[in-house]
Amino acid sequence: MASLTKLTLCLVLFFLLLTSPLTLSSTLHIRSSKNAPRFLADFSRTINNSRPFKASEYRYETRYFDQILDHFSFSDLPTFRQRYLINTEHWVGSGRLGPIFLYCGNEGDIEWFAVNTGFVWEIAPRFGAMIIFPEHRYYGESMPYGSREEAYKNVTTLAHLTAEQALADYAVLITELKRNLSAQACPVVLFGGSYGGMLAAWMRLKYPHIAIGALASSAPVLQFEDIVPPEIFYDIVSNDFRRESVDCFNTIKESWNVITSEGEKNDGLSHLTRNFRLCKKLETADDLSNWLSSAYSYLAMGNYPYPSDFLMPMPGNPIKEVCRRIDSCPDGTGILQRIFEGVSVYYNYTGTVSCFDLDDDPHGMTSGWDWQACSEMIMPFASSKNTSMFPAYDYNYTYEEELCLENFHVKPRPTWITTEFGGHGFKEVLKTFGSNIIFSNGLLDPWSGGSVLEDISDTIVALVTEKGAHHLDFRPATAQDPDWLVKQRAAEVELIKGWLEEYYKKREATFDIKLSDFSSGMRIRDGTCGNESASVGGENPVIAQTSVTSCSVVEVLVCGALQCGVVSGLVLCYAWWWWYGAVDVDVQWC
């Protein structure tokens, strides 16, 4: 009877512990920076010609989270509905410390990124992982102020479109989600490609307590100030074409002057419009040059070894096909016609497009990225007269500043990103303060020139492939994958596996320490409380080595009371609840 009374007292006290408080126009008309490359923002003009994604290929639930508009102010600002996609089909649960894979949303509709990141979907079952794709604020459906028109209305409403706010969004979202699922102890692994890869790497640095590691694919974190030469992007694109055909390289290089000269003639713009089958008459020859320049850059990014439709439907090794068409035109074919035949590989490989709209932006992504490129994402670009096939020009910050003031009434801050995340000493920052980051790159990708291409430490690793293109490793696996791509992905999986193994070992040791602080070293483990046992992750080969014991809160109280007395048992149970945030679940130590 006395024992029962003590147990009842423990339960009452435990319940008490649980319940105790512990002005622009609504439509932006943007004058673009000459020849400035973009990330996926300009891909929006190609999406309507691409194969629509099949939702059945990737099963997820669409949810919304009331997100804080300004994480760095305590003023009474509105919230907005942030969309995120979630899949828990293979998650082994919080009790087994199932990992959570979070993809850092890019500058666009999150569904498009989700269905183009097959790698994450394919490895999640092997790790027993949950998958989350949060959408970047001001893109897709995640619009502050209720609509895109209001969000993009003026410099005041756009002020909260920053990388820092986006990272805070992801940190708050995953923290709240884990709390709601009683999954505070579940490790988070970050993924991201291109701008999303930059966010993943930065989030690992800024919020190391939120995520145990990050895979940053094609992430140009060094493409700021003069950390890398401003010519490097166009030099890599040019080298991609030169390696296929010197004649092709020279034809493209010569075409710019021909286009400019033709545009200066009385009927020149009309002739260029007809030659390139444009839907509307050209206003300037520069508009055509920028359209062609974008195609060459995206061909380099999407220069995959097999047919794909990530950007546009394209053949395998599309640059090879572009140069084949340019070089194989009959003798006497004009240079403009040769260029049209070549660029059609990108814009019209299927042959179904009747005319081309240079201003097509069906998903409204470009305005958001233009704002970011004018406020904090200031990446210098230039083109060399000697090494580039593009028109030669020097980086001109004054010109960029004028454009930003004209378009957004905002003055760029070219040194802010390097101040916030690290600049010329970024590699030293990684070495000193960072860990568990993979920078994966393919050297055919022009953005690789601004990324980390060598190991910084044992835990800051660069995986570089000579023939890889823009985050090719994130594409779904196919039977056509070359061996070097298969090996790259396998290396990434092994590194992620190592992060998780290290986390589980440290978690076990850390919890032992916390228990010893409260109960003089007594640990309840390996069936002391009950006979039911399980493996973390079930069949998961990555984390199946770690044993857990299933103990209810009553068993913990009884076991603690019998071995250490009522008070120690109560403290032990409270420590368990505080650490795992749940009761009646499988945990590493009861």
Coordinates of C-alpha atoms in Angstrom, one line a residue:
M1 CA 0.0 0.0 0.0
A2 CA 2.8 2.4 0.9
S3 CA 4.5 1.7 -2.5
L4 CA 1.2 2.4 -4.3
T5 CA 0.8 5.7 -2.4
K6 CA 4.4 6.7 -3.4
L7 CA 3.7 5.8 -7.0
T8 CA 0.5 7.8 -7.0
L9 CA 2.4 10.8 -5.6
C10 CA 5.0 10.4 -8.3
L11 CA 2.3 10.4 -11.0
V12 CA 0.6 13.5 -9.6
L13 CA 3.9 15.4 -9.3
F14 CA 4.9 14.3 -12.8
F15 CA 1.6 15.7 -14.1
L16 CA 2.3 19.0 -12.4
L17 CA 5.7 19.1 -14.0
L18 CA 4.2 18.5 -17.4
T19 CA 1.6 21.3 -16.9
S20 CA 3.9 23.9 -15.3
P21 CA 5.0 26.9 -17.4
L22 CA 8.5 26.1 -18.1
T23 CA 6.2 52.9 -53.7
L24 CA 6.6 50.8 -56.8
S25 CA 3.8 49.7 -59.1
S26 CA 2.1 46.5 -58.4
T27 CA 3.6 45.1 -61.6
L28 CA 7.3 45.6 -61.7
H29 CA 8.9 46.5 -65.0
I30 CA 12.5 45.6 -64.6
R31 CA 15.4 46.8 -66.7
S32 CA 17.9 43.9 -66.6
S33 CA 21.6 44.0 -66.0
K34 CA 23.4 43.3 -69.2
N35 CA 24.4 39.7 -69.6
A36 CA 24.1 39.0 -65.8
P37 CA 23.5 35.3 -65.3
R38 CA 20.9 34.1 -62.8
F39 CA 20.1 31.0 -60.9
L40 CA 16.9 29.2 -61.5
A41 CA 14.9 32.4 -61.6
D42 CA 15.1 32.7 -65.4
F43 CA 14.3 29.0 -65.7
S44 CA 10.7 30.1 -65.1
R45 CA 10.4 31.2 -68.7
T46 CA 11.1 27.6 -69.8
I47 CA 8.9 25.7 -67.4
N48 CA 5.7 26.1 -69.5
N49 CA 7.5 24.2 -72.3
S50 CA 8.8 21.4 -70.1
R51 CA 7.1 18.2 -69.2
P52 CA 4.7 18.9 -66.3
F53 CA 5.7 17.1 -63.2
K54 CA 3.7 14.0 -62.1
A55 CA 2.5 14.4 -58.5
S56 CA 2.2 10.6 -58.3
E57 CA 6.0 10.3 -58.7
Y58 CA 6.6 12.0 -55.3
R59 CA 3.9 11.6 -52.7
Y60 CA 3.7 14.5 -50.2
E61 CA 1.2 16.4 -48.2
T62 CA 0.9 20.2 -48.6
R63 CA 0.7 22.1 -45.4
Y64 CA 0.9 25.7 -44.3
F65 CA 2.6 27.3 -41.3
D66 CA 1.9 30.7 -39.9
Q67 CA 5.4 32.3 -40.3
I68 CA 6.7 35.4 -38.7
L69 CA 7.3 38.2 -41.2
D70 CA 10.3 39.7 -39.5
H71 CA 12.3 37.4 -37.2
F72 CA 14.6 40.2 -36.1
S73 CA 12.1 42.7 -34.9
F74 CA 9.7 42.7 -31.9
S75 CA 7.2 45.1 -33.5
D76 CA 3.7 43.9 -34.1
L77 CA 4.0 42.7 -37.8
P78 CA 1.7 40.4 -39.6
T79 CA 2.4 36.7 -40.2
F80 CA 2.1 34.9 -43.5
R81 CA 1.2 31.4 -44.6
Q82 CA 4.4 29.6 -45.5
R83 CA 3.8 26.5 -47.6
Y84 CA 5.8 23.3 -47.0
L85 CA 5.6 19.8 -48.4
I86 CA 6.1 16.8 -46.1
N87 CA 6.4 13.1 -46.5
T88 CA 6.5 10.8 -43.5
E89 CA 6.0 7.5 -45.4
H90 CA 9.4 6.1 -44.5
W91 CA 10.0 8.0 -41.2
V92 CA 10.7 5.5 -38.4
G93 CA 9.3 8.0 -35.8
S94 CA 10.5 10.2 -33.0
G95 CA 11.0 7.3 -30.6
R96 CA 13.6 5.8 -32.9
L97 CA 15.2 9.2 -33.5
G98 CA 14.3 9.0 -37.2
P99 CA 16.2 11.7 -39.2
I100 CA 14.5 14.6 -40.9
F101 CA 15.7 15.6 -44.4
L102 CA 15.0 19.3 -45.0
Y103 CA 15.5 20.8 -48.5
C104 CA 16.1 24.6 -48.3
G105 CA 13.7 26.0 -50.8
N106 CA 15.0 28.1 -53.7
E107 CA 13.8 31.1 -55.5
G108 CA 10.6 29.6 -57.0
D109 CA 7.6 27.3 -56.5
I110 CA 8.6 24.6 -54.1
E111 CA 6.7 21.9 -55.9
W112 CA 9.0 22.3 -58.9
F113 CA 12.1 21.9 -56.8
A114 CA 10.6 19.0 -54.9
V115 CA 9.9 16.9 -58.0
N116 CA 13.4 17.7 -59.4
T117 CA 15.3 16.5 -56.4
G118 CA 15.0 12.8 -56.8
F119 CA 18.2 12.1 -54.8
V120 CA 16.6 13.1 -51.5
W121 CA 13.5 11.0 -52.2
E122 CA 15.5 8.0 -53.2
I123 CA 17.8 7.9 -50.1
A124 CA 15.1 8.8 -47.5
P125 CA 13.8 5.2 -47.2
R126 CA 17.3 3.9 -46.6
F127 CA 17.7 6.2 -43.6
G128 CA 14.1 6.0 -42.3
A129 CA 13.8 9.7 -42.9
M130 CA 11.0 12.3 -43.0
I131 CA 11.3 14.7 -46.0
I132 CA 10.4 18.4 -45.7
F133 CA 10.4 21.0 -48.5
P134 CA 9.7 24.4 -47.1
E135 CA 9.0 27.1 -49.6
H136 CA 11.1 30.3 -49.7
R137 CA 9.3 33.4 -48.7
Y138 CA 8.0 35.6 -51.5
Y139 CA 7.9 32.7 -54.0
G140 CA 5.2 30.3 -55.0
E141 CA 2.3 30.5 -52.6
S142 CA 4.3 31.8 -49.6
M143 CA 3.5 35.4 -50.1
P144 CA 3.5 37.9 -47.3
Y145 CA 0.7 40.5 -47.3
G146 CA -1.7 38.0 -48.9
S147 CA -0.7 38.1 -52.5
R148 CA 2.2 38.6 -54.9
E149 CA 0.9 42.0 -55.9
E150 CA 0.9 43.3 -52.3
A151 CA 4.2 41.6 -51.4
Y152 CA 6.0 43.1 -54.4
K153 CA 4.3 46.4 -54.1
N154 CA 7.1 48.6 -52.9
V155 CA 10.5 48.7 -51.2
T156 CA 8.9 48.5 -47.8
T157 CA 6.9 45.3 -48.5
L158 CA 9.9 43.7 -50.2
A159 CA 12.2 44.6 -47.4
H160 CA 11.7 41.2 -45.7
L161 CA 12.8 39.2 -48.8
T162 CA 16.3 38.3 -47.6
A163 CA 18.4 35.1 -47.2
E164 CA 18.6 35.8 -43.4
Q165 CA 14.8 35.9 -43.1
A166 CA 14.5 32.7 -45.2
L167 CA 17.0 30.8 -43.0
A168 CA 15.1 31.9 -39.9
D169 CA 11.9 30.7 -41.5
Y170 CA 13.4 27.3 -41.9
A171 CA 14.8 27.2 -38.4
V172 CA 11.5 28.2 -36.8
L173 CA 9.5 25.9 -39.0
I174 CA 11.6 22.8 -38.2
T175 CA 11.7 23.6 -34.5
E176 CA 8.0 23.9 -34.2
L177 CA 7.4 20.9 -36.4
K178 CA 9.7 18.8 -34.2
R179 CA 8.0 20.0 -31.1
N180 CA 4.6 19.1 -32.4
L181 CA 5.8 15.7 -33.3
S182 CA 7.7 15.2 -30.0
A183 CA 10.7 14.8 -32.2
Q184 CA 13.1 17.3 -30.6
A185 CA 15.9 14.7 -30.5
C186 CA 15.6 13.7 -34.1
P187 CA 18.6 14.9 -36.2
V188 CA 18.0 17.2 -39.2
V189 CA 20.1 17.0 -42.4
L190 CA 19.9 19.9 -44.8
F191 CA 19.9 19.7 -48.6
G192 CA 20.0 22.4 -51.2
G193 CA 21.0 23.1 -54.8
S194 CA 22.3 26.3 -56.3
Y195 CA 20.9 29.2 -54.2
G196 CA 19.2 26.6 -52.0
G197 CA 22.7 25.0 -51.6
M198 CA 24.0 28.3 -50.4
L199 CA 21.2 28.5 -47.9
A200 CA 21.9 24.9 -46.7
A201 CA 25.6 25.7 -46.1
W202 CA 24.8 29.0 -44.4
M203 CA 22.1 27.5 -42.2
R204 CA 24.6 24.8 -41.0
L205 CA 26.9 27.6 -40.0
K206 CA 24.3 30.0 -38.5
Y207 CA 22.1 27.3 -36.8
P208 CA 24.4 24.4 -36.0
H209 CA 22.1 23.3 -33.2
I210 CA 19.2 23.0 -35.7
A211 CA 20.9 20.6 -38.2
I212 CA 23.7 18.2 -37.9
G213 CA 24.9 18.5 -41.5
A214 CA 24.3 20.0 -45.0
L215 CA 24.7 18.8 -48.5
A216 CA 25.2 21.9 -50.7
S217 CA 25.2 21.1 -54.4
S218 CA 26.4 23.7 -56.9
A219 CA 26.4 26.4 -54.2
P220 CA 28.5 29.5 -55.3
V221 CA 29.1 30.8 -51.8
L222 CA 32.3 32.5 -52.9
Q223 CA 30.7 34.4 -55.8
F224 CA 30.9 37.8 -54.0
E225 CA 33.1 40.8 -54.0
D226 CA 36.3 39.8 -55.7
I227 CA 36.8 36.5 -53.9
V228 CA 36.8 34.8 -57.3
P229 CA 37.5 36.5 -60.6
P230 CA 34.3 38.0 -62.0
E231 CA 35.0 36.5 -65.4
I232 CA 35.0 32.9 -64.1
F233 CA 31.3 32.2 -64.8
Y234 CA 31.5 33.0 -68.5
D235 CA 34.9 31.5 -68.9
I236 CA 33.6 28.1 -67.8
V237 CA 30.6 28.3 -70.2
S238 CA 33.0 29.2 -73.0
N239 CA 35.3 26.4 -72.1
D240 CA 32.4 24.0 -72.2
F241 CA 31.8 25.0 -75.8
R242 CA 35.4 25.2 -76.8
R243 CA 36.1 21.6 -75.6
E244 CA 33.4 20.4 -78.0
S245 CA 34.4 22.5 -81.0
V246 CA 36.8 25.4 -81.6
D247 CA 34.8 26.3 -84.7
C248 CA 31.6 26.4 -82.7
F249 CA 33.2 28.6 -80.1
N250 CA 34.5 31.0 -82.7
T251 CA 31.1 31.2 -84.5
I252 CA 29.4 32.2 -81.3
K253 CA 32.1 34.7 -80.5
E254 CA 31.8 36.3 -83.9
S255 CA 28.0 36.4 -83.8
W256 CA 27.7 39.2 -81.3
N257 CA 29.2 41.9 -83.7
V258 CA 27.0 40.6 -86.5
I259 CA 23.9 40.9 -84.4
T260 CA 24.8 44.4 -83.3
S261 CA 25.6 45.5 -86.8
E262 CA 22.3 44.1 -88.1
G263 CA 20.4 45.8 -85.4
E264 CA 21.8 49.2 -86.5
K265 CA 20.4 48.8 -90.0
N266 CA 17.1 50.5 -91.0
D267 CA 15.1 47.2 -91.1
G268 CA 17.7 45.3 -89.0
L269 CA 15.5 44.6 -85.9
S270 CA 12.7 43.2 -88.1
H271 CA 15.2 41.0 -89.9
L272 CA 16.5 39.7 -86.6
T273 CA 13.0 39.1 -85.3
R274 CA 12.2 37.0 -88.4
N275 CA 15.4 35.1 -88.4
F276 CA 15.0 34.0 -84.8
R277 CA 11.2 33.5 -85.1
L278 CA 10.4 35.8 -82.2
C279 CA 6.8 36.5 -81.3
K280 CA 7.2 40.2 -80.9
K281 CA 9.5 42.6 -82.8
L282 CA 12.8 43.3 -81.0
E283 CA 13.2 46.7 -79.4
T284 CA 16.9 46.4 -79.2
A285 CA 19.6 44.0 -80.5
D286 CA 20.8 43.7 -76.9
D287 CA 17.5 41.9 -76.0
L288 CA 18.4 39.2 -78.5
S289 CA 21.9 39.0 -77.3
N290 CA 20.7 38.5 -73.7
W291 CA 18.3 35.8 -74.9
L292 CA 21.1 33.9 -76.6
S293 CA 23.5 34.4 -73.7
S294 CA 20.9 32.9 -71.3
A295 CA 20.6 29.9 -73.6
Y296 CA 24.3 29.2 -73.7
S297 CA 24.6 29.6 -69.9
Y298 CA 21.7 27.2 -69.2
L299 CA 23.1 24.7 -71.7
A300 CA 26.2 24.6 -69.7
M301 CA 24.3 24.2 -66.4
G302 CA 22.1 21.5 -67.9
N303 CA 24.9 19.7 -69.8
Y304 CA 23.9 16.3 -68.5
P305 CA 25.2 13.1 -70.0
Y306 CA 21.7 11.8 -70.7
P307 CA 18.5 13.4 -72.1
S308 CA 16.6 15.5 -69.5
D309 CA 13.9 18.1 -69.2
F310 CA 15.0 19.8 -66.0
L311 CA 15.2 23.2 -67.7
M312 CA 13.9 22.4 -71.2
P313 CA 13.6 19.1 -73.1
M314 CA 17.2 18.5 -74.2
P315 CA 19.3 15.7 -75.5
G316 CA 22.2 14.2 -73.6
N317 CA 25.4 16.3 -73.8
P318 CA 23.4 19.2 -75.3
I319 CA 26.4 21.4 -76.0
K320 CA 27.8 18.7 -78.3
E321 CA 24.5 18.8 -80.2
V322 CA 24.5 22.6 -80.4
C323 CA 28.0 22.6 -81.9
R324 CA 27.1 19.8 -84.2
R325 CA 24.2 21.8 -85.7
I326 CA 26.3 25.0 -85.9
D327 CA 29.2 23.3 -87.6
S328 CA 27.2 21.1 -89.9
C329 CA 25.3 23.8 -91.7
P330 CA 25.8 23.8 -95.5
D331 CA 28.5 26.0 -96.9
G332 CA 27.3 29.5 -97.4
T333 CA 24.9 29.4 -94.5
G334 CA 24.9 32.8 -92.7
I335 CA 26.2 33.1 -89.2
L336 CA 22.8 34.2 -87.9
Q337 CA 21.1 31.1 -89.3
R338 CA 23.9 28.9 -87.8
I339 CA 23.3 30.5 -84.4
F340 CA 19.5 29.9 -84.7
E341 CA 20.0 26.3 -85.6
G342 CA 22.3 25.8 -82.6
V343 CA 20.2 27.7 -80.0
S344 CA 17.1 25.7 -81.0
V345 CA 18.6 22.8 -79.2
Y346 CA 17.8 24.6 -76.0
Y347 CA 14.6 26.6 -76.9
N348 CA 12.9 24.1 -79.3
Y349 CA 14.5 20.7 -79.2
T350 CA 11.0 19.1 -79.6
G351 CA 10.2 21.3 -82.6
T352 CA 6.8 22.3 -81.2
V353 CA 7.4 26.0 -80.5
S354 CA 6.1 28.2 -83.3
C355 CA 7.6 31.5 -82.0
F356 CA 9.7 32.6 -79.0
D357 CA 8.6 35.1 -76.4
L358 CA 11.7 36.8 -74.9
D359 CA 9.6 38.2 -72.0
D360 CA 7.8 35.0 -71.0
D361 CA 7.8 34.7 -67.2
P362 CA 4.7 32.6 -66.4
H363 CA 5.6 31.8 -62.8
G364 CA 6.7 35.3 -61.8
M365 CA 10.0 34.3 -60.3
T366 CA 12.3 36.8 -61.9
S367 CA 11.1 39.8 -60.0
G368 CA 11.9 38.2 -56.6
W369 CA 15.4 37.3 -57.6
D370 CA 16.0 40.7 -59.2
W371 CA 15.2 42.2 -55.8
Q372 CA 17.5 39.9 -54.0
A373 CA 20.3 40.6 -56.6
C374 CA 19.8 44.3 -56.0
S375 CA 19.7 44.2 -52.2
E376 CA 22.2 41.7 -50.8
M377 CA 23.0 39.0 -53.4
I378 CA 25.5 41.2 -55.2
M379 CA 27.6 38.9 -57.5
P380 CA 30.1 40.6 -59.8
F381 CA 30.2 39.2 -63.4
A382 CA 32.4 40.2 -66.3
S383 CA 33.4 38.7 -69.6
S384 CA 37.0 38.5 -70.9
K385 CA 37.9 39.6 -74.4
N386 CA 40.6 36.9 -74.6
T387 CA 39.0 33.8 -72.9
S388 CA 35.3 34.2 -73.3
M389 CA 33.0 33.7 -76.3
F390 CA 30.6 36.3 -74.9
P391 CA 30.8 40.1 -75.5
A392 CA 33.6 41.5 -73.5
Y393 CA 32.6 43.8 -70.6
D394 CA 34.0 44.8 -67.2
Y395 CA 32.0 44.6 -64.0
N396 CA 30.5 48.0 -63.3
Y397 CA 29.1 48.4 -59.9
T398 CA 27.9 52.0 -60.6
Y399 CA 25.8 50.7 -63.5
E400 CA 24.3 48.0 -61.3
E401 CA 23.5 50.4 -58.6
E402 CA 21.7 52.7 -61.0
L403 CA 19.6 49.8 -62.2
C404 CA 18.6 48.9 -58.7
L405 CA 17.7 52.4 -57.8
E406 CA 15.6 52.7 -60.9
N407 CA 13.9 49.3 -60.5
F408 CA 13.4 49.1 -56.8
H409 CA 14.6 52.4 -55.2
V410 CA 17.1 50.4 -53.2
K411 CA 20.9 50.8 -53.0
P412 CA 22.8 47.5 -53.1
R413 CA 25.0 46.4 -50.2
P414 CA 27.8 44.5 -51.9
T415 CA 29.6 43.6 -48.7
W416 CA 26.7 42.5 -46.6
I417 CA 26.6 38.8 -47.5
T418 CA 30.3 38.5 -46.9
T419 CA 29.9 40.3 -43.6
E420 CA 27.0 38.1 -42.5
F421 CA 28.3 34.7 -43.7
G422 CA 32.0 35.2 -44.3
G423 CA 34.0 36.7 -47.2
H424 CA 37.6 36.4 -48.2
G425 CA 38.2 34.4 -45.0
F426 CA 35.2 32.1 -45.7
K427 CA 37.3 29.0 -46.0
E428 CA 39.0 29.8 -42.7
V429 CA 35.5 30.4 -41.2
L430 CA 34.5 26.9 -42.4
K431 CA 37.6 25.3 -41.0
T432 CA 37.4 27.0 -37.6
F433 CA 33.7 27.1 -36.9
G434 CA 32.1 24.7 -39.4
S435 CA 31.6 20.9 -39.7
N436 CA 29.6 18.4 -41.6
I437 CA 29.1 20.2 -44.9
I438 CA 29.5 18.7 -48.3
F439 CA 30.1 21.0 -51.3
S440 CA 29.4 19.0 -54.4
N441 CA 30.2 20.4 -57.8
G442 CA 30.6 19.4 -61.4
L443 CA 33.3 21.4 -63.3
L444 CA 31.0 21.8 -66.4
D445 CA 28.7 23.9 -64.3
P446 CA 29.6 27.6 -64.6
W447 CA 28.6 28.2 -61.0
S448 CA 31.3 25.8 -59.8
G449 CA 33.8 28.6 -60.2
G450 CA 32.2 30.3 -57.1
S451 CA 32.0 27.2 -55.0
V452 CA 34.3 25.3 -52.6
L453 CA 36.3 22.9 -54.7
E454 CA 38.7 21.5 -52.2
D455 CA 38.4 19.9 -48.8
I456 CA 38.6 22.4 -45.9
S457 CA 38.8 19.9 -43.1
D458 CA 37.9 16.3 -42.4
T459 CA 34.3 17.3 -42.1
I460 CA 34.1 20.1 -44.7
V461 CA 34.4 18.0 -47.8
A462 CA 34.4 18.9 -51.5
L463 CA 33.1 16.3 -53.9
V464 CA 34.1 17.4 -57.4
T465 CA 33.4 15.6 -60.7
E466 CA 35.1 16.7 -64.0
K467 CA 32.0 16.0 -66.2
G468 CA 29.2 17.0 -63.8
A469 CA 26.8 19.9 -64.4
H470 CA 24.5 22.0 -62.3
H471 CA 23.5 19.9 -59.2
L472 CA 23.4 16.8 -61.3
D473 CA 23.8 14.7 -58.2
F474 CA 20.4 15.8 -57.0
R475 CA 18.7 14.4 -60.2
P476 CA 16.9 11.1 -59.9
A477 CA 19.0 8.1 -60.5
T478 CA 18.7 6.5 -64.0
A479 CA 20.1 3.5 -65.8
Q480 CA 22.2 5.9 -67.9
D481 CA 24.1 7.4 -65.0
P482 CA 27.8 7.2 -65.6
D483 CA 30.0 5.4 -63.0
W484 CA 31.5 8.7 -61.7
L485 CA 28.0 10.0 -60.9
V486 CA 27.0 6.8 -59.1
K487 CA 30.2 7.0 -57.1
Q488 CA 29.6 10.7 -56.2
R489 CA 26.2 9.9 -54.9
A490 CA 27.5 6.9 -53.0
A491 CA 30.1 9.1 -51.3
E492 CA 27.4 11.6 -50.3
V493 CA 25.4 8.8 -48.7
E494 CA 28.4 7.5 -46.8
L495 CA 29.1 11.0 -45.4
I496 CA 25.5 11.5 -44.3
K497 CA 25.6 8.0 -42.8
G498 CA 28.7 9.0 -40.8
W499 CA 27.0 12.2 -39.5
L500 CA 24.1 10.2 -38.2
E501 CA 26.2 7.5 -36.7
E502 CA 28.2 10.2 -34.9
Y503 CA 25.1 11.9 -33.7
Y504 CA 23.6 8.8 -32.3
K505 CA 26.8 7.9 -30.4
K506 CA 27.0 11.4 -29.0
R507 CA 23.4 11.4 -28.1
E508 CA 23.8 8.2 -26.2
A509 CA 26.8 9.5 -24.3
T510 CA 25.2 12.9 -23.7
F511 CA 22.1 11.4 -22.2
D512 CA 24.1 9.1 -20.0
I513 CA 25.8 12.2 -18.6
K514 CA 22.5 14.0 -18.0
L515 CA 21.2 11.0 -16.1
S516 CA 24.3 10.6 -14.0
D517 CA 23.9 14.2 -13.0
F518 CA 20.5 13.5 -11.5
S519 CA 20.8 9.9 -10.3
S520 CA 24.5 9.3 -9.3
G521 CA 25.3 7.3 -12.4
M522 CA 22.3 4.9 -12.4
R523 CA 21.1 4.2 -15.9
I524 CA 18.0 2.3 -16.9
R525 CA 18.9 0.5 -20.1
D526 CA 18.8 -2.7 -22.1
G527 CA 15.5 -4.0 -20.7
T528 CA 15.9 -3.1 -17.1
C529 CA 12.5 -1.4 -17.2
G530 CA 10.8 -3.8 -19.7
N531 CA 11.6 -6.6 -22.0
E532 CA 10.6 -4.9 -25.2
S533 CA 13.5 -3.7 -27.3
A534 CA 13.8 -2.3 -30.8
S535 CA 16.5 -1.1 -33.2
V536 CA 16.7 2.6 -34.1
G537 CA 15.5 2.9 -37.6
G538 CA 14.1 -0.6 -37.9
E539 CA 15.7 -2.2 -40.9
N540 CA 17.8 0.9 -41.4
P541 CA 21.4 -0.3 -41.9
V542 CA 22.7 3.2 -41.0
I543 CA 21.5 3.3 -37.5
A544 CA 20.3 -0.2 -36.6
Q545 CA 23.3 -0.8 -34.4
T546 CA 22.0 1.4 -31.6
S547 CA 19.7 -0.4 -29.1
V548 CA 16.7 1.2 -27.4
T549 CA 14.3 0.2 -24.7
S550 CA 10.6 0.8 -24.7
C551 CA 9.6 2.0 -21.3
S552 CA 6.4 3.8 -20.3
V553 CA 6.3 6.7 -17.9
V554 CA 4.9 4.4 -15.2
E555 CA 7.8 1.9 -15.7
V556 CA 10.3 4.7 -15.4
L557 CA 8.8 6.0 -12.2
V558 CA 8.5 2.5 -10.7
C559 CA 12.0 1.5 -11.7
G560 CA 13.4 4.8 -10.5
A561 CA 11.6 4.6 -7.2
L562 CA 12.7 1.0 -6.5
Q563 CA 16.3 1.7 -7.3
C564 CA 16.8 5.3 -6.2
G565 CA 13.8 6.2 -4.1
V566 CA 10.7 8.3 -5.0
V567 CA 12.5 11.6 -5.4
S568 CA 15.3 10.3 -7.6
G569 CA 12.8 8.4 -9.6
L570 CA 10.7 11.5 -10.2
V571 CA 13.7 13.5 -11.2
L572 CA 14.8 10.8 -13.5
C573 CA 11.4 10.7 -15.2
Y574 CA 11.3 14.4 -15.5
A575 CA 14.8 14.5 -17.0
W576 CA 13.7 11.9 -19.6
W577 CA 10.6 13.9 -20.4
W578 CA 12.6 17.1 -20.7
W579 CA 15.1 15.6 -23.0
Y580 CA 12.8 13.7 -25.3
G581 CA 9.6 15.8 -25.0
A582 CA 7.3 12.8 -25.1
V583 CA 6.0 9.9 -23.0
D584 CA 5.1 6.3 -23.9
V585 CA 7.5 6.3 -26.9
D586 CA 10.6 4.3 -27.8
V587 CA 13.7 6.2 -26.6
Q588 CA 17.3 5.5 -26.4
W589 CA 17.4 5.5 -22.6
C590 CA 14.3 5.3 -20.5

